PDB file of C-alpha atoms in Angstrom:
ATOM      1  CA  PHE Y1201     -81.552 -72.044  16.475  1.00 41.00           C
ATOM      2  CA  PRO Y1202     -79.483 -69.388  14.635  1.00 46.00           C
ATOM      3  CA  SER Y1203     -80.085 -67.040  17.573  1.00 47.00           C
ATOM      4  CA  HIS Y1204     -77.476 -68.977  19.553  1.00 51.00           C
ATOM      5  CA  ASP Y1205     -74.741 -68.451  16.929  1.00 54.00           C
ATOM      6  CA  MET Y1206     -74.777 -64.699  17.644  1.00 57.00           C
ATOM      7  CA  ALA Y1207     -73.572 -65.029  21.254  1.00 60.00           C
ATOM      8  CA  PHE Y1208     -69.847 -64.642  20.579  1.00 62.00           C
ATOM      9  CA  PRO Y1209     -70.050 -61.588  18.238  1.00 66.00           C
ATOM     10  CA  LEU Y1210     -72.462 -59.979  20.709  1.00 63.00           C
ATOM     11  CA  VAL Y1211     -70.182 -60.511  23.747  1.00 63.00           C
ATOM     12  CA  TRP Y1212     -67.214 -59.045  21.812  1.00 64.00           C
ATOM     13  CA  ALA Y1213     -69.153 -56.133  20.532  1.00 67.00           C
ATOM     14  CA  SER Y1214     -70.491 -55.443  24.010  1.00 65.00           C
ATOM     15  CA  TYR Y1215     -67.023 -55.287  25.361  1.00 63.00           C
ATOM     16  CA  TYR Y1216     -65.586 -53.206  22.497  1.00 66.00           C
ATOM     17  CA  TYR Y1217     -68.368 -50.574  22.613  1.00 67.00           C
ATOM     18  CA  SER Y1218     -68.848 -50.749  26.413  1.00 66.00           C
ATOM     19  CA  LEU Y1219     -72.478 -51.840  25.993  1.00 67.00           C
ATOM     20  CA  TRP Y1220     -72.357 -54.491  28.747  1.00 62.00           C
ATOM     21  CA  TYR Y1221     -76.140 -54.612  29.197  1.00 63.00           C
ATOM     22  CA  LEU Y1222     -76.739 -55.944  25.633  1.00 69.00           C
ATOM     23  CA  ALA Y1223     -75.402 -59.440  25.990  1.00 65.00           C
ATOM     24  CA  PRO Y1224     -77.407 -60.406  29.125  1.00 69.00           C
ATOM     25  CA  ILE Y1225     -80.556 -58.986  27.482  1.00 74.00           C
ATOM     26  CA  TYR Y1226     -79.845 -60.883  24.304  1.00 72.00           C
ATOM     27  CA  MET Y1227     -78.976 -64.225  26.184  1.00 70.00           C
ATOM     28  CA  LEU Y1228     -81.796 -64.013  28.730  1.00 75.00           C
ATOM     29  CA  VAL Y1229     -84.605 -62.290  26.771  1.00 80.00           C
ATOM     30  CA  VAL Y1230     -84.038 -62.444  23.027  1.00 78.00           C
ATOM     31  CA  ILE Y1231     -82.901 -66.042  22.710  1.00 73.00           C
ATOM     32  CA  PRO Y1232     -85.654 -67.459  24.948  1.00 76.00           C
ATOM     33  CA  LEU Y1233     -88.264 -65.444  23.063  1.00 82.00           C
ATOM     34  CA  LEU Y1234     -86.932 -66.672  19.714  1.00 77.00           C
ATOM     35  CA  ASP Y1235     -87.032 -70.239  21.059  1.00 74.00           C
ATOM     36  CA  ILE Y1236     -90.694 -69.751  21.987  1.00 80.00           C
ATOM     37  CA  ILE Y1237     -91.689 -67.902  18.792  1.00 83.00           C
ATOM     38  CA  LEU Y1238     -89.880 -69.957  16.146  1.00 76.00           C
ATOM     39  CA  PRO Y1239     -91.551 -73.256  15.209  1.00 74.00           C
ATOM     40  CA  ARG Y1240     -90.129 -76.463  16.745  1.00 71.00           C
ATOM     41  CA  GLN Y1241     -88.559 -79.029  14.512  1.00 70.00           C
ATOM     42  CA  LYS Y1242     -90.716 -82.108  14.111  1.00 74.00           C
ATOM     43  CA  LYS Y1243     -89.332 -85.515  14.839  1.00 75.00           C
ATOM     44  CA  LEU Y1244     -87.356 -86.717  11.802  1.00 73.00           C
ATOM     45  CA  GLU Y1245     -87.420 -90.079  10.189  1.00 80.00           C
ATOM     46  CA  PRO Y1246     -84.131 -92.158  10.558  1.00 80.00           C
ATOM     47  CA  GLU Y1247     -83.214 -91.775   6.856  1.00 83.00           C
ATOM     48  CA  LYS Y1248     -83.608 -87.981   7.103  1.00 79.00           C
ATOM     49  CA  LEU Y1249     -81.427 -87.978  10.266  1.00 74.00           C
ATOM     50  CA  GLN Y1250     -78.775 -89.994   8.402  1.00 78.00           C
ATOM     51  CA  GLN Y1251     -78.936 -87.561   5.493  1.00 80.00           C
ATOM     52  CA  LEU Y1252     -78.466 -84.614   7.867  1.00 73.00           C
ATOM     53  CA  ALA Y1253     -75.617 -86.373   9.698  1.00 72.00           C
ATOM     54  CA  ASN Y1254     -73.737 -86.723   6.384  1.00 77.00           C
ATOM     55  CA  ASP Y1255     -74.383 -83.041   5.556  1.00 77.00           C
ATOM     56  CA  GLY Y1256     -71.176 -81.029   6.037  1.00 77.00           C
ATOM     57  CA  ARG Y1257     -73.041 -77.920   7.125  1.00 77.00           C
ATOM     58  CA  TYR Y1258     -73.778 -79.412  10.532  1.00 77.00           C
ATOM     59  CA  GLU Y1259     -70.130 -80.082  11.170  1.00 80.00           C
ATOM     60  CA  LEU Y1260     -69.288 -76.575   9.986  1.00 82.00           C
ATOM     61  CA  ILE Y1261     -71.557 -75.106  12.591  1.00 77.00           C
ATOM     62  CA  LEU Y1262     -70.006 -77.280  15.300  1.00 80.00           C
ATOM     63  CA  LEU Y1263     -66.550 -76.261  14.260  1.00 83.00           C
ATOM     64  CA  TYR Y1264     -67.514 -72.585  14.208  1.00 81.00           C
ATOM     65  CA  TRP Y1265     -68.889 -72.842  17.724  1.00 79.00           C
ATOM     66  CA  CYS Y1266     -65.915 -74.810  19.082  1.00 83.00           C
ATOM     67  CA  VAL Y1267     -63.262 -72.525  17.595  1.00 84.00           C
ATOM     68  CA  SER Y1268     -65.164 -69.402  18.644  1.00 81.00           C
ATOM     69  CA  TYR Y1269     -65.389 -70.763  22.217  1.00 83.00           C
ATOM     70  CA  ILE Y1270     -61.703 -71.509  22.463  1.00 85.00           C
ATOM     71  CA  LEU Y1271     -60.791 -68.079  20.974  1.00 83.00           C
ATOM     72  CA  PHE Y1272     -63.183 -66.481  23.454  1.00 80.00           C
ATOM     73  CA  GLN Y1273     -61.568 -68.284  26.389  1.00 83.00           C
ATOM     74  CA  LEU Y1274     -58.110 -67.195  25.278  1.00 84.00           C
ATOM     75  CA  TRP Y1275     -59.313 -63.603  24.713  1.00 80.00           C
ATOM     76  CA  ILE Y1276     -60.754 -63.506  28.239  1.00 78.00           C
ATOM     77  CA  TYR Y1277     -57.433 -64.795  29.654  1.00 80.00           C
ATOM     78  CA  ILE Y1278     -55.424 -62.184  27.740  1.00 83.00           C
ATOM     79  CA  GLN Y1279     -57.750 -59.272  28.577  1.00 77.00           C
ATOM     80  CA  SER Y1280     -58.680 -60.192  32.123  1.00 76.00           C
ATOM     81  CA  SER Y1281     -56.110 -57.940  33.765  1.00 80.00           C
ATOM     82  CA  SER Y1282     -57.655 -54.873  32.160  1.00 80.00           C
ATOM     83  CA  PHE Y1283     -61.313 -55.638  33.205  1.00 78.00           C
ATOM     84  CA  SER Y1284     -63.090 -53.588  35.758  1.00 80.00           C
ATOM     85  CA  ILE Y1285     -65.077 -55.366  38.535  1.00 83.00           C
ATOM     86  CA  TRP Y1286     -68.304 -54.941  36.433  1.00 78.00           C
ATOM     87  CA  GLU Y1287     -66.619 -56.360  33.410  1.00 76.00           C
ATOM     88  CA  VAL Y1288     -65.339 -59.362  35.376  1.00 80.00           C
ATOM     89  CA  LEU Y1289     -68.928 -59.975  36.633  1.00 79.00           C
ATOM     90  CA  PHE Y1290     -70.352 -59.609  33.097  1.00 77.00           C
ATOM     91  CA  MET Y1291     -67.691 -61.903  31.510  1.00 76.00           C
ATOM     92  CA  SER Y1292     -68.294 -64.503  34.216  1.00 79.00           C
ATOM     93  CA  PHE Y1293     -71.994 -64.502  33.441  1.00 76.00           C
ATOM     94  CA  ALA Y1294     -71.411 -64.486  29.649  1.00 75.00           C
ATOM     95  CA  ASN Y1295     -68.875 -67.197  29.986  1.00 78.00           C
ATOM     96  CA  GLY Y1296     -71.186 -69.413  31.998  1.00 78.00           C
ATOM     97  CA  VAL Y1297     -73.950 -69.068  29.428  1.00 75.00           C
ATOM     98  CA  ILE Y1298     -71.594 -69.737  26.466  1.00 77.00           C
ATOM     99  CA  SER Y1299     -69.919 -72.605  28.338  1.00 81.00           C
ATOM    100  CA  VAL Y1300     -73.205 -74.488  28.623  1.00 78.00           C
ATOM    101  CA  GLN Y1301     -73.783 -74.223  24.831  1.00 78.00           C
ATOM    102  CA  SER Y1302     -70.155 -75.195  24.170  1.00 83.00           C
ATOM    103  CA  PHE Y1303     -70.565 -78.241  26.356  1.00 84.00           C
ATOM    104  CA  ALA Y1304     -73.362 -79.422  24.064  1.00 83.00           C
ATOM    105  CA  ALA Y1305     -70.992 -78.967  21.018  1.00 85.00           C
ATOM    106  CA  ALA Y1306     -68.224 -80.905  22.867  1.00 88.00           C
ATOM    107  CA  HIS Y1307     -70.646 -83.724  23.552  1.00 86.00           C
ATOM    108  CA  GLU Y1308     -71.520 -83.916  19.808  1.00 85.00           C
ATOM    109  CA  LEU Y1309     -67.843 -84.021  18.946  1.00 87.00           C
ATOM    110  CA  LEU Y1310     -67.260 -86.879  21.371  1.00 86.00           C
ATOM    111  CA  HIS Y1311     -69.424 -89.069  19.135  1.00 84.00           C
ATOM    112  CA  LYS Y1312     -67.233 -88.425  16.121  1.00 84.00           C
ATOM    113  CA  ARG Y1313     -64.328 -90.820  15.348  1.00 83.00           C
ATOM    114  CA  ASP Y1314     -61.896 -88.238  14.023  1.00 87.00           C
ATOM    115  CA  LYS Y1315     -58.825 -87.487  16.200  1.00 90.00           C
ATOM    116  CA  PHE Y1316     -59.119 -83.719  15.591  1.00 91.00           C
ATOM    117  CA  TYR Y1317     -62.734 -83.708  16.916  1.00 89.00           C
ATOM    118  CA  PHE Y1318     -61.604 -85.711  19.905  1.00 88.00           C
ATOM    119  CA  ILE Y1319     -58.908 -83.157  20.767  1.00 91.00           C
ATOM    120  CA  LEU Y1320     -61.213 -80.251  20.083  1.00 90.00           C
ATOM    121  CA  SER Y1321     -63.937 -81.807  22.319  1.00 89.00           C
ATOM    122  CA  ASN Y1322     -61.493 -82.457  25.193  1.00 89.00           C
ATOM    123  CA  LEU Y1323     -60.079 -78.965  24.917  1.00 90.00           C
ATOM    124  CA  ILE Y1324     -63.592 -77.483  25.425  1.00 90.00           C
ATOM    125  CA  LEU Y1325     -64.315 -79.923  28.243  1.00 89.00           C
ATOM    126  CA  ALA Y1326     -61.083 -78.867  29.908  1.00 89.00           C
ATOM    127  CA  PHE Y1327     -62.041 -75.177  29.637  1.00 86.00           C
ATOM    128  CA  ASN Y1328     -65.353 -76.056  31.324  1.00 84.00           C
ATOM    129  CA  GLY Y1329     -63.579 -77.969  34.113  1.00 82.00           C
ATOM    130  CA  TYR Y1330     -65.396 -81.146  33.191  1.00 80.00           C
ATOM    131  CA  LEU Y1331     -62.749 -83.256  31.376  1.00 80.00           C
ATOM    132  CA  HIS Y1332     -63.740 -86.405  33.078  1.00 77.00           C
ATOM    133  CA  PHE Y1333     -67.033 -86.234  31.126  1.00 79.00           C
ATOM    134  CA  TYR Y1334     -65.343 -87.998  28.171  1.00 79.00           C
ATOM    135  CA  LYS Y1335     -64.686 -91.168  30.082  1.00 79.00           C
ATOM    136  CA  SER Y1336     -67.806 -91.165  32.196  1.00 79.00           C
ATOM    137  CA  HIS Y1337     -69.984 -90.496  29.170  1.00 80.00           C
ATOM    138  CA  LYS Y1338     -68.573 -93.462  27.291  1.00 79.00           C
ATOM    139  CA  GLN Y1339     -68.028 -95.921  30.136  1.00 79.00           C
ATOM    140  CA  VAL Y1340     -71.132 -95.149  32.255  1.00 80.00           C
ATOM    141  CA  HIS Y1341     -73.776 -93.289  30.278  1.00 81.00           C
ATOM    142  CA  HIS Y1342     -73.490 -95.405  27.107  1.00 81.00           C
ATOM    143  CA  ALA Y1343     -73.340 -98.604  29.110  1.00 83.00           C
ATOM    144  CA  TYR Y1344     -76.226 -97.858  31.413  1.00 82.00           C
ATOM    145  CA  VAL Y1345     -78.397 -95.308  29.560  1.00 83.00           C
ATOM    146  CA  GLY Y1346     -81.792 -94.846  31.062  1.00 81.00           C
ATOM    147  CA  THR Y1347     -81.093 -97.064  34.101  1.00 82.00           C
ATOM    148  CA  GLU Y1348     -80.610 -96.181  37.773  1.00 81.00           C
ATOM    149  CA  LYS Y1349     -76.817 -96.686  37.373  1.00 82.00           C
ATOM    150  CA  ASP Y1350     -76.609 -93.819  34.838  1.00 84.00           C
ATOM    151  CA  PRO Y1351     -76.214 -90.468  36.569  1.00 83.00           C
ATOM    152  CA  SER Y1352     -76.660 -88.732  33.247  1.00 82.00           C
ATOM    153  CA  SER Y1353     -80.191 -89.953  32.622  1.00 84.00           C
ATOM    154  CA  ALA Y1354     -82.988 -88.079  34.514  1.00 85.00           C
ATOM    155  CA  PRO Y1355     -85.871 -90.276  35.774  1.00 84.00           C
ATOM    156  CA  LYS Y1356     -89.205 -89.413  34.251  1.00 84.00           C
ATOM    157  CA  GLY Y1357     -90.898 -86.445  36.027  1.00 84.00           C
ATOM    158  CA  MET Y1358     -87.754 -85.151  37.694  1.00 84.00           C
ATOM    159  CA  THR Y1359     -87.156 -81.432  37.209  1.00 84.00           C
ATOM    160  CA  PHE Y1360     -83.907 -79.985  35.850  1.00 79.00           C
ATOM    161  CA  TYR Y1361     -83.034 -78.509  39.226  1.00 82.00           C
ATOM    162  CA  GLN Y1362     -83.554 -81.858  40.944  1.00 87.00           C
ATOM    163  CA  PHE Y1363     -81.508 -83.651  38.289  1.00 85.00           C
ATOM    164  CA  LEU Y1364     -78.567 -81.272  38.033  1.00 84.00           C
ATOM    165  CA  PRO Y1365     -76.946 -82.049  41.407  1.00 88.00           C
ATOM    166  CA  ILE Y1366     -77.531 -85.826  40.895  1.00 86.00           C
ATOM    167  CA  SER Y1367     -75.879 -85.706  37.544  1.00 84.00           C
ATOM    168  CA  ILE Y1368     -72.890 -83.633  38.632  1.00 83.00           C
ATOM    169  CA  PHE Y1369     -72.225 -85.528  41.827  1.00 85.00           C
ATOM    170  CA  GLY Y1370     -72.997 -88.932  40.282  1.00 83.00           C
ATOM    171  CA  ASN Y1371     -70.530 -88.378  37.515  1.00 79.00           C
ATOM    172  CA  PHE Y1372     -67.927 -86.970  40.026  1.00 80.00           C
ATOM    173  CA  LYS Y1373     -68.478 -90.021  42.213  1.00 82.00           C
ATOM    174  CA  TRP Y1374     -67.672 -92.285  39.243  1.00 78.00           C
ATOM    175  CA  LEU Y1375     -64.533 -90.277  38.600  1.00 76.00           C
ATOM    176  CA  VAL Y1376     -63.350 -90.649  42.233  1.00 80.00           C
ATOM    177  CA  GLN Y1377     -64.065 -94.387  42.162  1.00 78.00           C
ATOM    178  CA  GLU Y1378     -62.297 -94.746  38.859  1.00 75.00           C
ATOM    179  CA  GLN Y1379     -59.202 -92.892  40.191  1.00 72.00           C
ATOM    180  CA  PHE Y1380     -59.253 -94.932  43.423  1.00 73.00           C
ATOM    181  CA  VAL Y1381     -59.253 -98.188  41.450  1.00 70.00           C
ATOM    182  CA  PHE Y1382     -56.463 -96.858  39.206  1.00 66.00           C
ATOM    183  CA  LEU Y1383     -54.372 -95.903  42.239  1.00 67.00           C
ATOM    184  CA  ILE Y1384     -54.848 -99.350  43.785  1.00 73.00           C
ATOM    185  CA  TRP Y1385     -53.940-100.999  40.549  1.00 70.00           C
ATOM    186  CA  CYS Y1386     -50.750 -98.894  40.299  1.00 71.00           C
ATOM    187  CA  SER Y1387     -49.771 -99.723  43.885  1.00 70.00           C
ATOM    188  CA  VAL Y1388     -50.043-103.477  43.050  1.00 65.00           C
ATOM    189  CA  ILE Y1389     -47.691-103.108  40.124  1.00 59.00           C
TER     190      ILE Y1389
END
């Protein structure tokens, strides 16, 4: 929805004009209301999906979001010493909400074959502290999608809050096992 694209300008405007209460209201009230009010997109036919995939506007929106996110992270880093405690709390909250949306954009970019998109995706994943997602997504999720071996696929009927720790710890467990095997392999050589 276009409502999500306004998150960055709203956060910056809130900071600049000291209107800290606006961004949480927008992110927690306005966006969910728009998601409820606006009509849902119907399931598209495969040829329509292919046509949209070849449309450059979709990539433009992804690039806008990713570049905005990276600039936002750099801006927080540069400005953080001048924030009051309330500003730090607000920026932590805003950054959490924006990071979730940026994670979705990084996931989309992982499926592109272009080297620039790969670097951009990994930069976003690094800012989110989830860089191992690249490897676990390709080597585990794509190999075992929808099975019990895939920590990124929720079983039918499981709530988000039940699934979240399973997904995080399952992917992290894979990372630890992967690193352990790598260290053993290095010690053999």
